[in-house]
Coordinates of C-alpha atoms in Angstrom, one line a residue:
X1 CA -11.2 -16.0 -0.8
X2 CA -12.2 -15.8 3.1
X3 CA -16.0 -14.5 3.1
X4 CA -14.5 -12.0 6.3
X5 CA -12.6 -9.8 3.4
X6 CA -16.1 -9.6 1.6
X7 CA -18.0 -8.3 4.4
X8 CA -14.7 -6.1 4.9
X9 CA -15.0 -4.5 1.5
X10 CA -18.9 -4.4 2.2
X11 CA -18.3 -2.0 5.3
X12 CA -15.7 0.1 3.5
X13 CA -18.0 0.9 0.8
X14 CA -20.9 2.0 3.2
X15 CA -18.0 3.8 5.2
X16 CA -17.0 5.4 2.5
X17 CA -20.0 6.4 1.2
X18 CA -20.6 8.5 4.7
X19 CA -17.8 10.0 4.4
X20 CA -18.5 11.5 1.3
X21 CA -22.3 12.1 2.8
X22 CA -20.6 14.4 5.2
X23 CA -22.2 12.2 8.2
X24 CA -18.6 10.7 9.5
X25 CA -15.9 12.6 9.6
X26 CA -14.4 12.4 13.1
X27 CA -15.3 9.1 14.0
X28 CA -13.8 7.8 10.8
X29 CA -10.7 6.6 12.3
X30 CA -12.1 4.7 15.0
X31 CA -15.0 3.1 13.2
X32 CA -12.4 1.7 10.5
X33 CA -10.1 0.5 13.2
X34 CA -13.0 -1.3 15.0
X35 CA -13.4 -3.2 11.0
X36 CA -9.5 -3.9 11.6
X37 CA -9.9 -5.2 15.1
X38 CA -12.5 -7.8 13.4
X39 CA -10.7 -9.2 11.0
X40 CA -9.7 -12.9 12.6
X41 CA -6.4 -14.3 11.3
X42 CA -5.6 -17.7 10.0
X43 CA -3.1 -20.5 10.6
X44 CA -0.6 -21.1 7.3
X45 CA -1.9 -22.8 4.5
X46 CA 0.0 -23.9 1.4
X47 CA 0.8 -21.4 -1.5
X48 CA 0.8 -22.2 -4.9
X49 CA 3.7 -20.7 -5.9
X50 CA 4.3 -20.0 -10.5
X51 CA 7.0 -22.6 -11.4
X52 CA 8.4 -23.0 -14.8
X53 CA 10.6 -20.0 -14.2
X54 CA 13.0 -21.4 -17.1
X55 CA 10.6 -20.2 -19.7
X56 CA 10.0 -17.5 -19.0
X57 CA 13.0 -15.5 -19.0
X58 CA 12.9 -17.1 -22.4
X59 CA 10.1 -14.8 -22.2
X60 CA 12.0 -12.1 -21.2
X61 CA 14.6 -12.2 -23.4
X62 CA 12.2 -12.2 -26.4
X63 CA 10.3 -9.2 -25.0
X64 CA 13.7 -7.3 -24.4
X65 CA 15.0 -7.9 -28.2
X66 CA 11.8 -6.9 -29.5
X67 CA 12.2 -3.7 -27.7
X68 CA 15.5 -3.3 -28.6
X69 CA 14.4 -3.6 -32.3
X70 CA 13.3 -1.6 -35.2
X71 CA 10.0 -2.7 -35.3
X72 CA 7.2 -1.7 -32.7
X73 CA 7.0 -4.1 -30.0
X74 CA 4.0 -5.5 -29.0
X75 CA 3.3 -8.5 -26.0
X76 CA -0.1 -10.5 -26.3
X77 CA -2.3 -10.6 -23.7
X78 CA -1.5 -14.4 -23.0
X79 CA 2.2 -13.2 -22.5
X80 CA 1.2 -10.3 -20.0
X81 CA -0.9 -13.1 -18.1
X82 CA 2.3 -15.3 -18.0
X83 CA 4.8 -12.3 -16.6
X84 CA 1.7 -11.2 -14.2
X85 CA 1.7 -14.6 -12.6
X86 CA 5.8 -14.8 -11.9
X87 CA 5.4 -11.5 -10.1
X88 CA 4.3 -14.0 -7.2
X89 CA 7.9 -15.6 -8.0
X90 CA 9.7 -15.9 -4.9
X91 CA 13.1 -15.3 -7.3
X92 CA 13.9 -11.9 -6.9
X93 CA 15.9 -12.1 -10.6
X94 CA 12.2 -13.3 -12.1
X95 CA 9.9 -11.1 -10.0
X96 CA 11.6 -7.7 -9.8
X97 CA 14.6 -7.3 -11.7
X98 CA 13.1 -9.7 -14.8
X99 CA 9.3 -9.0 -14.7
X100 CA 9.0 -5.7 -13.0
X101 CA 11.5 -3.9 -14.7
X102 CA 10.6 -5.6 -18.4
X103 CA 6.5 -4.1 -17.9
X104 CA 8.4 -0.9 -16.8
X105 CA 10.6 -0.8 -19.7
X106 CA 7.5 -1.8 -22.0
X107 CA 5.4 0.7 -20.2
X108 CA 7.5 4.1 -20.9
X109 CA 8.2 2.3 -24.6
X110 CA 4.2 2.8 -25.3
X111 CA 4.1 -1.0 -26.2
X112 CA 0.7 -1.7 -24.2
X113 CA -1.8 -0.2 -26.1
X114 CA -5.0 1.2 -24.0
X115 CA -6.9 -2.1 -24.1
X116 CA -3.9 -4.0 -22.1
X117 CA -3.3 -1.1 -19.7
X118 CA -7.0 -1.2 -18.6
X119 CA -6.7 -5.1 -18.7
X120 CA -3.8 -4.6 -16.4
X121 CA -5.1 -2.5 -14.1
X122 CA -8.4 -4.9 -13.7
X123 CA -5.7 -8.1 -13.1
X124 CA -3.8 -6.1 -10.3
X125 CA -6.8 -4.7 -8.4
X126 CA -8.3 -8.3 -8.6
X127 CA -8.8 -9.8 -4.7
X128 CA -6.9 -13.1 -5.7
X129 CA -3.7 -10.7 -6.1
X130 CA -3.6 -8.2 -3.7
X131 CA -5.8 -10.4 -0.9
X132 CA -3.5 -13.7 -1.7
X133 CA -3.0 -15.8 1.8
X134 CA -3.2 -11.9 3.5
X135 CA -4.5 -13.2 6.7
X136 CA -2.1 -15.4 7.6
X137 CA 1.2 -15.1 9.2
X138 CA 4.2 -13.9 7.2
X139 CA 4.5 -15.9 4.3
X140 CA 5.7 -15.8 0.5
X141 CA 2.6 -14.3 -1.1
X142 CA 3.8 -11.7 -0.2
X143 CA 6.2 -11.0 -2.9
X144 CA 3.1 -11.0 -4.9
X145 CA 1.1 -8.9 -3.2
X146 CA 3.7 -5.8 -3.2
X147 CA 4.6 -6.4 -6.5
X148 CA 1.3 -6.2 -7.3
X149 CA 0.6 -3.1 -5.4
X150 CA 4.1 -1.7 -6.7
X151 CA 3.1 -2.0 -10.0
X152 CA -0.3 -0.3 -9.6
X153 CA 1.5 2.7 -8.4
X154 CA 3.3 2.5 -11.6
X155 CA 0.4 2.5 -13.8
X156 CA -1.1 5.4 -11.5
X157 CA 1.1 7.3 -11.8
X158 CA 1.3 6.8 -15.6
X159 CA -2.4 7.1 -15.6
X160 CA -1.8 10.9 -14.0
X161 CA 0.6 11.6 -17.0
X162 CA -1.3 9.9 -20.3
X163 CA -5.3 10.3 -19.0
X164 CA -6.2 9.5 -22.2
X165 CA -4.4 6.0 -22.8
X166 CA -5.7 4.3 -18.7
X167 CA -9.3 4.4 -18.0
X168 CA -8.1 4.1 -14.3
X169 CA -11.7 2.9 -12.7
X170 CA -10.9 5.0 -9.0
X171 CA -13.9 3.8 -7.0
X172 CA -12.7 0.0 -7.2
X173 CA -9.1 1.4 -7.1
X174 CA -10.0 3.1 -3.5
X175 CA -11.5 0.2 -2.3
X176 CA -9.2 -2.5 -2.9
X177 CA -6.2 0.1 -1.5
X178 CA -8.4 0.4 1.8
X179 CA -9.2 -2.8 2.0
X180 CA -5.4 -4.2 1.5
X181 CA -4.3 -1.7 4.3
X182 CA -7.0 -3.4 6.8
X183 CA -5.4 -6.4 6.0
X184 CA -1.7 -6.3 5.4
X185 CA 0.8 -7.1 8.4
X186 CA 3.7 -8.3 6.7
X187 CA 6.6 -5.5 7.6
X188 CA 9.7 -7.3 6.3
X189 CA 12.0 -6.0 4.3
X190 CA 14.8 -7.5 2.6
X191 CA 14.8 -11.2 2.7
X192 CA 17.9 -13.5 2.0
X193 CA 17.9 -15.7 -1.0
X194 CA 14.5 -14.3 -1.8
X195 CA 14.7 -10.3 -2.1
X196 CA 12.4 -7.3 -1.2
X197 CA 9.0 -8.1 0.0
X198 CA 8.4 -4.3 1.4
X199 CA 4.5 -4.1 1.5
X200 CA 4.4 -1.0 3.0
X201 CA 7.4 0.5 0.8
X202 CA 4.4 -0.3 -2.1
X203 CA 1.5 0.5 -0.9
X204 CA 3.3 3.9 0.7
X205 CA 4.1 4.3 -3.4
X206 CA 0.8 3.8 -4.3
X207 CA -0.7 6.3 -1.9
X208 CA 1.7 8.8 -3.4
X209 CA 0.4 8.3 -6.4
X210 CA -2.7 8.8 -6.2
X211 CA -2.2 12.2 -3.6
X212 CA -1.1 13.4 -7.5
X213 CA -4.1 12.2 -9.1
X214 CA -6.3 15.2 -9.9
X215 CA -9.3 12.7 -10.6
X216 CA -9.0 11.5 -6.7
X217 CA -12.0 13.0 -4.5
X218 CA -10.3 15.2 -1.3
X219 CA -12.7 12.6 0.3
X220 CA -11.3 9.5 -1.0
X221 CA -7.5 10.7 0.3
X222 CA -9.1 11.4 3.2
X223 CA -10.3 8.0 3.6
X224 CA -6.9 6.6 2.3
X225 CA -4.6 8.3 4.7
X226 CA -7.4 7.6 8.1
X227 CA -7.2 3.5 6.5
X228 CA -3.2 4.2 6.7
X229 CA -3.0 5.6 9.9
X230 CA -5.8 3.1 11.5
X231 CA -3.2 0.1 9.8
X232 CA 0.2 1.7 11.1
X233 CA -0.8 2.3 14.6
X234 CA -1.5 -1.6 15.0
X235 CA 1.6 -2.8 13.4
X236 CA 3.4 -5.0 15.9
X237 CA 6.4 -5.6 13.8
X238 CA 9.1 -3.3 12.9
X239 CA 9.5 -1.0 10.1
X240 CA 12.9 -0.6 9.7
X241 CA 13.8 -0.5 6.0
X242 CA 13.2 3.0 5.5
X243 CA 9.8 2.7 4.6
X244 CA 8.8 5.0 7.5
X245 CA 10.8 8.4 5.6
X246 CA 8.8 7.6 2.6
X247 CA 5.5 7.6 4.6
X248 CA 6.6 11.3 6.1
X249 CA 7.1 12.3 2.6
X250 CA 3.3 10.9 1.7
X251 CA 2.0 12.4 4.6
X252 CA 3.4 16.0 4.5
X253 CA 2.8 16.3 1.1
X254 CA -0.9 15.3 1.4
X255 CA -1.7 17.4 4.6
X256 CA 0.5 20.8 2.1
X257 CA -2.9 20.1 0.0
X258 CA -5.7 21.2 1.6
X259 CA -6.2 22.0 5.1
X260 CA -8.3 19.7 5.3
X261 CA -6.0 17.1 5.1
X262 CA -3.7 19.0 7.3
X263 CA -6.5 19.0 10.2
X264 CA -7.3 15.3 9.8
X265 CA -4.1 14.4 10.1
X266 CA -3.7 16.6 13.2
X267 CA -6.5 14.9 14.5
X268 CA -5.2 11.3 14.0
X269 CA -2.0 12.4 16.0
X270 CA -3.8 13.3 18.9
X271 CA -5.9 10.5 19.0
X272 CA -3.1 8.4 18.3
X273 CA -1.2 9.6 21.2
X274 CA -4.1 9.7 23.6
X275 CA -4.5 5.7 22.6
X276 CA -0.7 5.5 24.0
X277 CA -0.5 7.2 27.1
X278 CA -4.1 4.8 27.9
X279 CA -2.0 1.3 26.8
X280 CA 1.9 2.7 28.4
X281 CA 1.4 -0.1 30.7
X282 CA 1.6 -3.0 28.4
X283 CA 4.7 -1.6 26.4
X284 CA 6.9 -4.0 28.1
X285 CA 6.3 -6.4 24.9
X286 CA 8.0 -6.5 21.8
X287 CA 5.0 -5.9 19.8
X288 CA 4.6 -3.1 22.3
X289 CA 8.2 -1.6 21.4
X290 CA 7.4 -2.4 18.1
X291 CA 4.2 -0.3 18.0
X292 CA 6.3 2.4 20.1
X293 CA 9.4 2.9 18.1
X294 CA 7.6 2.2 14.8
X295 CA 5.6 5.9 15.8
X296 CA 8.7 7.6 16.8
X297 CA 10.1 7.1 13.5
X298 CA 7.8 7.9 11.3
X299 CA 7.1 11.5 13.7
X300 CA 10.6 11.8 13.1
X301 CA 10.9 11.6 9.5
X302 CA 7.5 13.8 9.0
X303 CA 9.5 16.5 11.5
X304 CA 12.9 16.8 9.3
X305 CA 10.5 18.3 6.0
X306 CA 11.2 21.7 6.4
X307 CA 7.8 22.0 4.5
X308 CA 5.7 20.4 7.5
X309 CA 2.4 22.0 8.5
X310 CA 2.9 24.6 11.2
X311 CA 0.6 23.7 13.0
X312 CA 1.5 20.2 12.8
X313 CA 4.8 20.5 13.7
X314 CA 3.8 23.2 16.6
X315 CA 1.8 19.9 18.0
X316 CA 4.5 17.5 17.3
X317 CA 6.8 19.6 18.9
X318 CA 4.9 20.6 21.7
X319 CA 3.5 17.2 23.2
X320 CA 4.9 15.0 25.6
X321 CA 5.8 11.4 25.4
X322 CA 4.6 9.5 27.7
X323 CA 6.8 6.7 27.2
X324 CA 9.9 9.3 26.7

């Protein structure tokens, strides 16, 4: 793993820590984008994708009759390790509708008893997993990643309903969520021949999750939802899969909370636009229109909620474009 995503985690922690100090607050968002603007990407490098995918939807098939049977189903540990690794399969019949939905099905079937929930919590948060070939341009890890983060919103949000069966360690949880968002890039959506990568679609599910958590410090969503605004606003690739509806849902339901939320949010938005009007100049790009259009939807999305902050909306509603 790249010693940058160490020292990365390194400054979150301490960042974090301040926040919860009380001595950052309003320079949160621009000191985590400065850690963002550090990170130095990488050329491709090979991927070593899980092969073998023959055996296991043998797998599969085994898991699913002993589900469909009599008898209480149970999955060993080395079997969870083998359907963890073809979440990184790059066959969308292995990785989501195979692997995905079988942990799911096992999951709401109370077959992983509270020893292999917390085992799978600890391989999904793990750096190898979510931090796989991150910094380089778009490539096939990514499956992996989402599907890891997708799946950690499962268990989150299982966690929320059964406390007492997921020991659900939320310091390392926040972290690795924080760090992933300083580090993910890849927008695409739906990929022929290979499925739905949709990062953001996951990590925007994960977020969600834990808004519900009543365990989650106010401080630790705080720190979540600046690390999501800091990534989005540098995203120079469209988001056009109708991830940015589900990220108005997150954030209107967050900043309904607390008003605390409500006025971080609020300032985020007028930083946010302030950092437009300074850079309308060098629009004329595609990562410029990108980064432009990308912001219009998601203002858009958070404006249809009926539910949206008054005074949010009031300041959505009553600032100009620059770029209109």
């Amino acid at each position: 793993m790249d010693e940058q995503i160490g020292m990365l985690q390194q400054n979150l922690r301490a960042l974090q820590q301040q926040l919860r100090q009380g001595s950052v607050y309003q320079s949160l968002g621009p000191r985590m984008g400065q850690l963002i603007d550090g990170v130095r990407r990488h050329r491709r490098t090979p991927i070593d994708l899980p092969t073998e995918d023959d055996q296991v939807n043998d797998l599969l098939d085994a898991i699913h009759q002993r589900l469909a049977g009599t008898q209480p189903a149970t999955v060993s540990l080395a079997e969870l390790a083998t359907l963890l690794e073809h979440l990184r399969s790059v066959d969308p019949r292995v990785r989501y509708t195979g692997v995905h939905f079988t942990l799911y099905d096992a999951l709401e079937a109370g077959v992983f008893p509270p020893n292999q929930l917390n085992w799978l919590m600890d391989q999904l948060l793990s750096d190898q997993r979510l931090f796989d070939h991150v910094l380089e341009p778009a490539n096939q890890a990514v499956f992996g990643r989402s599907a890891a983060i997708s799946f950690l919103a499962t268990l989150v949000h299982y966690g929320n309903d059964h406390p007492e069966r997921v020991t659900i360690d939320y310091p390392r949880l926040v972290q690795q969520v924080a760090t992933y968002l300083c580090l993910e890039t890849d927008t695409r959506g739906f990929i022929n021949g290979q499925g739905w990568a949709h990062a953001f679609t996951s990590v925007t599910a994960l977020l969600t999750a834990l808004n519900d958590s009543p365990a989650l410090p106010r401080a630790d969503k705080l720190f979540l939802m600046t690390a999501f605004f800091e990534r989005f606003k540098r995203l120079t690739t469209p988001l056009i899969y109708g991830e940015t509806d589900r990220m108005g849902n997150y954030l209107v339901a967050l900043t309904n909370r607390h008003p605390l939320y409500e006025d971080a949010c609020l300032q985020a938005l007028k930083r946010w636009r302030h950092q437009v009007a300074m850079r309308r100049r060098s629009v004329e790009t595609a990562a410029g229109w990108n980064r432009y259009y990308n912001r219009q939807r998601l203002l858009d999305a958070m404006q249809l909620h009926r539910d949206l902050s008054p005074q949010i909306r009031a300041y959505l509603t009553a600032a100009i474009d620059f770029l209109a």
